[in-house]
Amino acid sequence: NAGVMQNPRHLVRRRGQEARLRCSPMKGHSHVYWYRQLPEEGLKFMVYLQKENIIDESGMPKERFSAEFPKEGPSILRIQQVVRGDSAAYFCASSTQVFYGYTFGSGTRLTVV
Amino acid sequence: AQKITQTQPGMFVQEKEAVTLDCTYDTSDPSYGLFWYKQPSSGEMIFLIYQGSYDQQNATEGRYSLNFQKARKSANLVISASQLGDSAMYFCAMREPQGAQKLVFGQGTRLTINP
């Protein structure tokens, strides 16, 4: 039973390019969460999704960031026109409907050059 | 205001000693959950232990235990008989009471185990 799968593990983008981060939840998990970790900091909540629905996006920057969790396929976190300040580790987590905590993926390390 | 406070940026402990990592939290909701995660240098987030606010007993998982003092709003992680592999960042987190299943994380404590 595979865990939460994130890809790519490392992503390098030039300023102004788009970054697409993918997350496949654990089998049987219908809830997906995205978190961002800046260097030497704790994780900060970005967005919570269920299939085809954004439930809570209170942590998402207002511009350039979007997330989706389609009926089929992985959840995608999309960052348009990346800037150096977007460099961070982005973690995806999943859970069942009954929340006792998450299973995290291994993260995607985004570097903007 | 910080909801989760970890006051120890770094700790150095001798192998085989016990270590306590501090965590205090702030909430007015009577129902909440507290979590500890380990992040080794490889970067993944590993769940260690969970304590619910209504749990009567302190949580334990192998060498990990949680010293839960509700009145003081503290949830310290205790690692017994530390090992070199325990060297990592440790994060305390709280389930956001008002929100939809999201966690609020502390800044973390970097634990180094010396041989």
PDB file of C-alpha atoms in Angstrom:
ATOM      1  CA  ASN A   1       0.000   0.000   0.000  1.00  0.00           C
ATOM      2  CA  ALA A   2       1.919   2.983  -1.291  1.00  0.00           C
ATOM      3  CA  GLY A   3       2.074   6.105   0.824  1.00  0.00           C
ATOM      4  CA  VAL A   4       1.486   9.631  -0.341  1.00  0.00           C
ATOM      5  CA  MET A   5       3.419  10.101  -3.568  1.00  0.00           C
ATOM      6  CA  GLN A   6       4.779  13.468  -4.541  1.00  0.00           C
ATOM      7  CA  ASN A   7       6.662  14.323  -7.678  1.00  0.00           C
ATOM      8  CA  PRO A   8       9.014  15.632  -8.599  1.00  0.00           C
ATOM      9  CA  ARG A   9      11.220  15.448  -5.497  1.00  0.00           C
ATOM     10  CA  HIS A  10      13.264  18.400  -6.705  1.00  0.00           C
ATOM     11  CA  LEU A  11      12.216  21.097  -9.147  1.00  0.00           C
ATOM     12  CA  VAL A  12      14.272  23.979 -10.456  1.00  0.00           C
ATOM     13  CA  ARG A  13      12.546  26.843 -12.223  1.00  0.00           C
ATOM     14  CA  ARG A  14      13.726  30.183 -13.530  1.00  0.00           C
ATOM     15  CA  ARG A  15      11.969  33.302 -12.374  1.00  0.00           C
ATOM     16  CA  GLY A  16       8.775  33.818 -14.341  1.00  0.00           C
ATOM     17  CA  GLN A  17       8.241  30.140 -15.201  1.00  0.00           C
ATOM     18  CA  GLU A  18       5.436  27.937 -13.959  1.00  0.00           C
ATOM     19  CA  ALA A  19       5.844  25.181 -11.382  1.00  0.00           C
ATOM     20  CA  ARG A  20       3.474  22.214 -11.210  1.00  0.00           C
ATOM     21  CA  LEU A  21       3.689  19.954  -8.184  1.00  0.00           C
ATOM     22  CA  ARG A  22       1.838  16.651  -8.095  1.00  0.00           C
ATOM     23  CA  CYS A  23       0.457  14.637  -5.227  1.00  0.00           C
ATOM     24  CA  SER A  24      -1.229  11.238  -5.242  1.00  0.00           C
ATOM     25  CA  PRO A  25      -2.902  10.508  -1.889  1.00  0.00           C
ATOM     26  CA  MET A  26      -2.780   7.193  -0.095  1.00  0.00           C
ATOM     27  CA  LYS A  27      -5.239   4.616  -1.333  1.00  0.00           C
ATOM     28  CA  GLY A  28      -8.566   5.179   0.351  1.00  0.00           C
ATOM     29  CA  HIS A  29      -7.784   8.773   1.328  1.00  0.00           C
ATOM     30  CA  SER A  30     -10.107  11.359  -0.129  1.00  0.00           C
ATOM     31  CA  HIS A  31      -8.733  14.475   1.577  1.00  0.00           C
ATOM     32  CA  VAL A  32      -5.593  16.256   0.417  1.00  0.00           C
ATOM     33  CA  TYR A  33      -3.686  19.087   2.054  1.00  0.00           C
ATOM     34  CA  TRP A  34      -0.788  21.209   0.871  1.00  0.00           C
ATOM     35  CA  TYR A  35       1.760  22.808   3.182  1.00  0.00           C
ATOM     36  CA  ARG A  36       4.793  24.983   2.535  1.00  0.00           C
ATOM     37  CA  GLN A  37       7.992  24.942   4.533  1.00  0.00           C
ATOM     38  CA  LEU A  38      10.403  27.835   4.183  1.00  0.00           C
ATOM     39  CA  PRO A  39      14.021  27.176   5.215  1.00  0.00           C
ATOM     40  CA  GLU A  40      14.442  26.684   8.980  1.00  0.00           C
ATOM     41  CA  GLU A  41      10.712  27.095   9.618  1.00  0.00           C
ATOM     42  CA  GLY A  42       7.747  24.911  10.432  1.00  0.00           C
ATOM     43  CA  LEU A  43       5.125  23.927   7.908  1.00  0.00           C
ATOM     44  CA  LYS A  44       2.426  26.420   7.005  1.00  0.00           C
ATOM     45  CA  PHE A  45      -0.994  25.330   5.809  1.00  0.00           C
ATOM     46  CA  MET A  46      -1.910  26.357   2.288  1.00  0.00           C
ATOM     47  CA  VAL A  47      -5.007  24.530   1.095  1.00  0.00           C
ATOM     48  CA  TYR A  48      -7.330  21.616   1.832  1.00  0.00           C
ATOM     49  CA  LEU A  49      -9.126  19.812  -0.970  1.00  0.00           C
ATOM     50  CA  GLN A  50     -11.496  16.968  -1.536  1.00  0.00           C
ATOM     51  CA  LYS A  51     -12.224  15.513  -4.952  1.00  0.00           C
ATOM     52  CA  GLU A  52     -13.268  18.379  -7.241  1.00  0.00           C
ATOM     53  CA  ASN A  53     -13.702  20.742  -4.288  1.00  0.00           C
ATOM     54  CA  ILE A  54     -11.535  23.290  -2.518  1.00  0.00           C
ATOM     55  CA  ILE A  55     -12.619  23.176   1.113  1.00  0.00           C
ATOM     56  CA  ASP A  56     -10.238  25.670   2.700  1.00  0.00           C
ATOM     57  CA  GLU A  57      -7.730  27.843   0.856  1.00  0.00           C
ATOM     58  CA  SER A  58      -7.134  30.315   3.645  1.00  0.00           C
ATOM     59  CA  GLY A  59      -3.362  29.778   3.510  1.00  0.00           C
ATOM     60  CA  MET A  60      -2.945  30.236  -0.228  1.00  0.00           C
ATOM     61  CA  PRO A  61      -1.312  33.436  -1.478  1.00  0.00           C
ATOM     62  CA  LYS A  62      -3.908  35.490  -3.298  1.00  0.00           C
ATOM     63  CA  GLU A  63      -2.056  35.575  -6.600  1.00  0.00           C
ATOM     64  CA  ARG A  64      -0.142  33.095  -8.738  1.00  0.00           C
ATOM     65  CA  PHE A  65      -1.018  30.037  -6.636  1.00  0.00           C
ATOM     66  CA  SER A  66      -3.790  27.560  -7.394  1.00  0.00           C
ATOM     67  CA  ALA A  67      -4.639  23.997  -6.458  1.00  0.00           C
ATOM     68  CA  GLU A  68      -6.928  21.336  -7.783  1.00  0.00           C
ATOM     69  CA  PHE A  69      -7.879  17.765  -7.003  1.00  0.00           C
ATOM     70  CA  PRO A  70      -9.728  16.401 -10.008  1.00  0.00           C
ATOM     71  CA  LYS A  71     -12.064  13.449 -10.064  1.00  0.00           C
ATOM     72  CA  GLU A  72      -9.346  11.393 -11.722  1.00  0.00           C
ATOM     73  CA  GLY A  73      -5.624  11.827 -11.211  1.00  0.00           C
ATOM     74  CA  PRO A  74      -3.388  13.506  -8.683  1.00  0.00           C
ATOM     75  CA  SER A  75      -3.805  16.775  -6.888  1.00  0.00           C
ATOM     76  CA  ILE A  76      -1.853  19.610  -8.507  1.00  0.00           C
ATOM     77  CA  LEU A  77      -0.377  22.680  -6.865  1.00  0.00           C
ATOM     78  CA  ARG A  78       0.388  25.241  -9.524  1.00  0.00           C
ATOM     79  CA  ILE A  79       2.563  28.301  -9.084  1.00  0.00           C
ATOM     80  CA  GLN A  80       2.609  30.748 -11.970  1.00  0.00           C
ATOM     81  CA  GLN A  81       5.390  33.232 -12.669  1.00  0.00           C
ATOM     82  CA  VAL A  82       7.570  31.936  -9.851  1.00  0.00           C
ATOM     83  CA  VAL A  83       9.753  34.305  -7.838  1.00  0.00           C
ATOM     84  CA  ARG A  84      12.772  33.594  -5.628  1.00  0.00           C
ATOM     85  CA  GLY A  85      10.578  33.798  -2.518  1.00  0.00           C
ATOM     86  CA  ASP A  86       8.645  30.743  -3.713  1.00  0.00           C
ATOM     87  CA  SER A  87      11.710  28.582  -3.099  1.00  0.00           C
ATOM     88  CA  ALA A  88      10.628  26.171  -0.386  1.00  0.00           C
ATOM     89  CA  ALA A  89       9.666  22.601   0.335  1.00  0.00           C
ATOM     90  CA  TYR A  90       6.057  21.850  -0.525  1.00  0.00           C
ATOM     91  CA  PHE A  91       4.459  18.968   1.301  1.00  0.00           C
ATOM     92  CA  CYS A  92       1.285  17.161   0.454  1.00  0.00           C
ATOM     93  CA  ALA A  93      -0.622  15.114   3.006  1.00  0.00           C
ATOM     94  CA  SER A  94      -3.724  12.979   2.868  1.00  0.00           C
ATOM     95  CA  SER A  95      -6.258  11.638   5.305  1.00  0.00           C
ATOM     96  CA  THR A  96      -9.499   9.770   5.491  1.00  0.00           C
ATOM     97  CA  GLN A  97     -12.740  11.542   6.271  1.00  0.00           C
ATOM     98  CA  VAL A  98     -12.254  10.809   9.965  1.00  0.00           C
ATOM     99  CA  PHE A  99      -9.325  12.971  10.928  1.00  0.00           C
ATOM    100  CA  TYR A 100      -6.697  11.581  13.240  1.00  0.00           C
ATOM    101  CA  GLY A 101      -3.787  13.199  11.508  1.00  0.00           C
ATOM    102  CA  TYR A 102      -2.028  13.075   8.226  1.00  0.00           C
ATOM    103  CA  THR A 103       0.269  10.946   6.237  1.00  0.00           C
ATOM    104  CA  PHE A 104       2.752  13.242   4.563  1.00  0.00           C
ATOM    105  CA  GLY A 105       4.506  12.759   1.275  1.00  0.00           C
ATOM    106  CA  SER A 106       8.252  13.242   0.979  1.00  0.00           C
ATOM    107  CA  GLY A 107       7.848  16.760  -0.333  1.00  0.00           C
ATOM    108  CA  THR A 108       8.897  18.663  -3.437  1.00  0.00           C
ATOM    109  CA  ARG A 109      11.838  21.013  -3.061  1.00  0.00           C
ATOM    110  CA  LEU A 110      11.318  23.966  -5.361  1.00  0.00           C
ATOM    111  CA  THR A 111      14.280  26.152  -6.175  1.00  0.00           C
ATOM    112  CA  VAL A 112      13.757  29.319  -8.169  1.00  0.00           C
ATOM    113  CA  VAL A 113      16.886  30.641  -9.850  1.00  0.00           C
TER     114      VAL A 113
ATOM    115  CA  ALA B   1      -0.038  35.347  18.600  1.00  0.00           C
ATOM    116  CA  GLN B   2       1.787  32.058  18.279  1.00  0.00           C
ATOM    117  CA  LYS B   3      -0.504  29.108  18.665  1.00  0.00           C
ATOM    118  CA  ILE B   4       2.355  26.644  19.044  1.00  0.00           C
ATOM    119  CA  THR B   5       5.598  27.605  20.739  1.00  0.00           C
ATOM    120  CA  GLN B   6       8.742  25.530  20.757  1.00  0.00           C
ATOM    121  CA  THR B   7      11.262  27.459  22.805  1.00  0.00           C
ATOM    122  CA  GLN B   8      14.315  25.299  22.135  1.00  0.00           C
ATOM    123  CA  PRO B   9      15.817  26.015  18.709  1.00  0.00           C
ATOM    124  CA  GLY B  10      18.478  23.372  19.272  1.00  0.00           C
ATOM    125  CA  MET B  11      19.341  20.661  21.766  1.00  0.00           C
ATOM    126  CA  PHE B  12      22.409  18.480  22.203  1.00  0.00           C
ATOM    127  CA  VAL B  13      22.072  15.226  24.102  1.00  0.00           C
ATOM    128  CA  GLN B  14      24.384  12.330  24.824  1.00  0.00           C
ATOM    129  CA  GLU B  15      23.422   9.000  23.295  1.00  0.00           C
ATOM    130  CA  LYS B  16      21.272   6.783  25.579  1.00  0.00           C
ATOM    131  CA  GLU B  17      20.099   9.725  27.645  1.00  0.00           C
ATOM    132  CA  ALA B  18      16.434  10.716  27.789  1.00  0.00           C
ATOM    133  CA  VAL B  19      15.460  14.011  26.207  1.00  0.00           C
ATOM    134  CA  THR B  20      12.437  16.278  26.589  1.00  0.00           C
ATOM    135  CA  LEU B  21      11.381  18.613  23.803  1.00  0.00           C
ATOM    136  CA  ASP B  22       9.123  21.433  24.930  1.00  0.00           C
ATOM    137  CA  CYS B  23       5.886  22.518  23.317  1.00  0.00           C
ATOM    138  CA  THR B  24       3.280  24.938  24.589  1.00  0.00           C
ATOM    139  CA  TYR B  25       0.077  25.809  22.784  1.00  0.00           C
ATOM    140  CA  ASP B  26      -2.688  28.346  22.854  1.00  0.00           C
ATOM    141  CA  THR B  27      -6.327  27.595  22.193  1.00  0.00           C
ATOM    142  CA  SER B  28      -9.687  28.414  23.705  1.00  0.00           C
ATOM    143  CA  ASP B  29     -11.401  25.409  22.127  1.00  0.00           C
ATOM    144  CA  PRO B  30     -11.907  22.481  24.530  1.00  0.00           C
ATOM    145  CA  SER B  31     -11.529  19.984  21.695  1.00  0.00           C
ATOM    146  CA  TYR B  32      -8.153  19.807  19.998  1.00  0.00           C
ATOM    147  CA  GLY B  33      -5.396  17.414  19.072  1.00  0.00           C
ATOM    148  CA  LEU B  34      -1.647  17.634  19.465  1.00  0.00           C
ATOM    149  CA  PHE B  35       0.902  15.956  17.222  1.00  0.00           C
ATOM    150  CA  TRP B  36       4.627  15.482  17.074  1.00  0.00           C
ATOM    151  CA  TYR B  37       6.492  14.953  13.813  1.00  0.00           C
ATOM    152  CA  LYS B  38      10.118  14.141  13.119  1.00  0.00           C
ATOM    153  CA  GLN B  39      11.932  15.533  10.096  1.00  0.00           C
ATOM    154  CA  PRO B  40      15.322  13.920   9.473  1.00  0.00           C
ATOM    155  CA  SER B  41      17.901  15.483   7.191  1.00  0.00           C
ATOM    156  CA  SER B  42      16.374  13.586   4.251  1.00  0.00           C
ATOM    157  CA  GLY B  43      13.384  15.909   4.592  1.00  0.00           C
ATOM    158  CA  GLU B  44      10.329  13.718   4.980  1.00  0.00           C
ATOM    159  CA  MET B  45       7.808  14.304   7.769  1.00  0.00           C
ATOM    160  CA  ILE B  46       7.355  11.299  10.043  1.00  0.00           C
ATOM    161  CA  PHE B  47       4.395  11.100  12.437  1.00  0.00           C
ATOM    162  CA  LEU B  48       5.465  10.161  15.953  1.00  0.00           C
ATOM    163  CA  ILE B  49       2.645  10.546  18.429  1.00  0.00           C
ATOM    164  CA  TYR B  50      -0.812  12.029  18.957  1.00  0.00           C
ATOM    165  CA  GLN B  51      -2.643  13.309  22.041  1.00  0.00           C
ATOM    166  CA  GLY B  52      -6.304  14.241  22.078  1.00  0.00           C
ATOM    167  CA  SER B  53      -7.482  16.912  24.481  1.00  0.00           C
ATOM    168  CA  TYR B  54      -9.942  14.538  26.117  1.00  0.00           C
ATOM    169  CA  ASP B  55      -7.553  11.625  26.417  1.00  0.00           C
ATOM    170  CA  GLN B  56      -7.175  10.626  30.041  1.00  0.00           C
ATOM    171  CA  GLN B  57      -3.789   9.027  29.649  1.00  0.00           C
ATOM    172  CA  ASN B  58      -0.589  10.456  28.237  1.00  0.00           C
ATOM    173  CA  ALA B  59       0.118   9.022  24.802  1.00  0.00           C
ATOM    174  CA  THR B  60       3.006   6.592  24.351  1.00  0.00           C
ATOM    175  CA  GLU B  61       4.516   5.017  21.233  1.00  0.00           C
ATOM    176  CA  GLY B  62       7.567   2.887  21.867  1.00  0.00           C
ATOM    177  CA  ARG B  63      10.379   5.166  23.043  1.00  0.00           C
ATOM    178  CA  TYR B  64       8.192   8.249  22.567  1.00  0.00           C
ATOM    179  CA  SER B  65       5.824   9.567  25.180  1.00  0.00           C
ATOM    180  CA  LEU B  66       3.922  12.786  25.467  1.00  0.00           C
ATOM    181  CA  ASN B  67       3.893  14.653  28.772  1.00  0.00           C
ATOM    182  CA  PHE B  68       0.497  16.322  28.458  1.00  0.00           C
ATOM    183  CA  GLN B  69      -0.240  19.002  31.044  1.00  0.00           C
ATOM    184  CA  LYS B  70      -3.564  20.445  30.047  1.00  0.00           C
ATOM    185  CA  ALA B  71      -3.767  23.192  32.664  1.00  0.00           C
ATOM    186  CA  ARG B  72      -0.348  24.469  31.613  1.00  0.00           C
ATOM    187  CA  LYS B  73      -1.154  23.979  27.936  1.00  0.00           C
ATOM    188  CA  SER B  74       1.997  22.020  27.374  1.00  0.00           C
ATOM    189  CA  ALA B  75       2.618  18.853  25.391  1.00  0.00           C
ATOM    190  CA  ASN B  76       6.265  17.945  25.753  1.00  0.00           C
ATOM    191  CA  LEU B  77       7.756  15.043  23.809  1.00  0.00           C
ATOM    192  CA  VAL B  78       9.935  12.664  25.801  1.00  0.00           C
ATOM    193  CA  ILE B  79      12.330  10.363  23.996  1.00  0.00           C
ATOM    194  CA  SER B  80      13.781   7.669  26.196  1.00  0.00           C
ATOM    195  CA  ALA B  81      17.173   6.062  25.591  1.00  0.00           C
ATOM    196  CA  SER B  82      18.104   8.354  22.724  1.00  0.00           C
ATOM    197  CA  GLN B  83      19.846   6.943  19.652  1.00  0.00           C
ATOM    198  CA  LEU B  84      22.035   8.529  16.996  1.00  0.00           C
ATOM    199  CA  GLY B  85      19.165   8.099  14.540  1.00  0.00           C
ATOM    200  CA  ASP B  86      17.022  10.410  16.639  1.00  0.00           C
ATOM    201  CA  SER B  87      19.026  13.373  15.385  1.00  0.00           C
ATOM    202  CA  ALA B  88      16.490  15.427  13.411  1.00  0.00           C
ATOM    203  CA  MET B  89      14.132  18.391  13.532  1.00  0.00           C
ATOM    204  CA  TYR B  90      11.081  17.826  15.700  1.00  0.00           C
ATOM    205  CA  PHE B  91       7.836  19.699  15.183  1.00  0.00           C
ATOM    206  CA  CYS B  92       4.901  20.050  17.508  1.00  0.00           C
ATOM    207  CA  ALA B  93       1.563  20.723  15.833  1.00  0.00           C
ATOM    208  CA  MET B  94      -2.011  21.356  16.880  1.00  0.00           C
ATOM    209  CA  ARG B  95      -5.183  20.622  15.067  1.00  0.00           C
ATOM    210  CA  GLU B  96      -6.754  23.965  14.291  1.00  0.00           C
ATOM    211  CA  PRO B  97      -9.924  23.966  16.373  1.00  0.00           C
ATOM    212  CA  GLN B  98     -12.010  26.224  14.207  1.00  0.00           C
ATOM    213  CA  GLY B  99     -10.770  25.161  10.853  1.00  0.00           C
ATOM    214  CA  ALA B 100     -11.205  22.224   8.572  1.00  0.00           C
ATOM    215  CA  GLN B 101      -8.715  19.575   9.572  1.00  0.00           C
ATOM    216  CA  LYS B 102      -5.620  21.710   9.269  1.00  0.00           C
ATOM    217  CA  LEU B 103      -2.585  21.688  11.518  1.00  0.00           C
ATOM    218  CA  VAL B 104      -0.655  24.602  12.966  1.00  0.00           C
ATOM    219  CA  PHE B 105       3.040  23.844  13.392  1.00  0.00           C
ATOM    220  CA  GLY B 106       5.647  25.212  15.744  1.00  0.00           C
ATOM    221  CA  GLN B 107       9.044  26.415  14.584  1.00  0.00           C
ATOM    222  CA  GLY B 108      10.722  23.160  15.479  1.00  0.00           C
ATOM    223  CA  THR B 109      13.608  21.985  17.643  1.00  0.00           C
ATOM    224  CA  ARG B 110      16.789  20.620  16.117  1.00  0.00           C
ATOM    225  CA  LEU B 111      17.915  17.652  18.205  1.00  0.00           C
ATOM    226  CA  THR B 112      21.470  16.372  17.916  1.00  0.00           C
ATOM    227  CA  ILE B 113      22.470  13.139  19.599  1.00  0.00           C
ATOM    228  CA  ASN B 114      26.168  12.889  20.386  1.00  0.00           C
ATOM    229  CA  PRO B 115      27.922   9.508  20.532  1.00  0.00           C
TER     230      PRO B 115
END
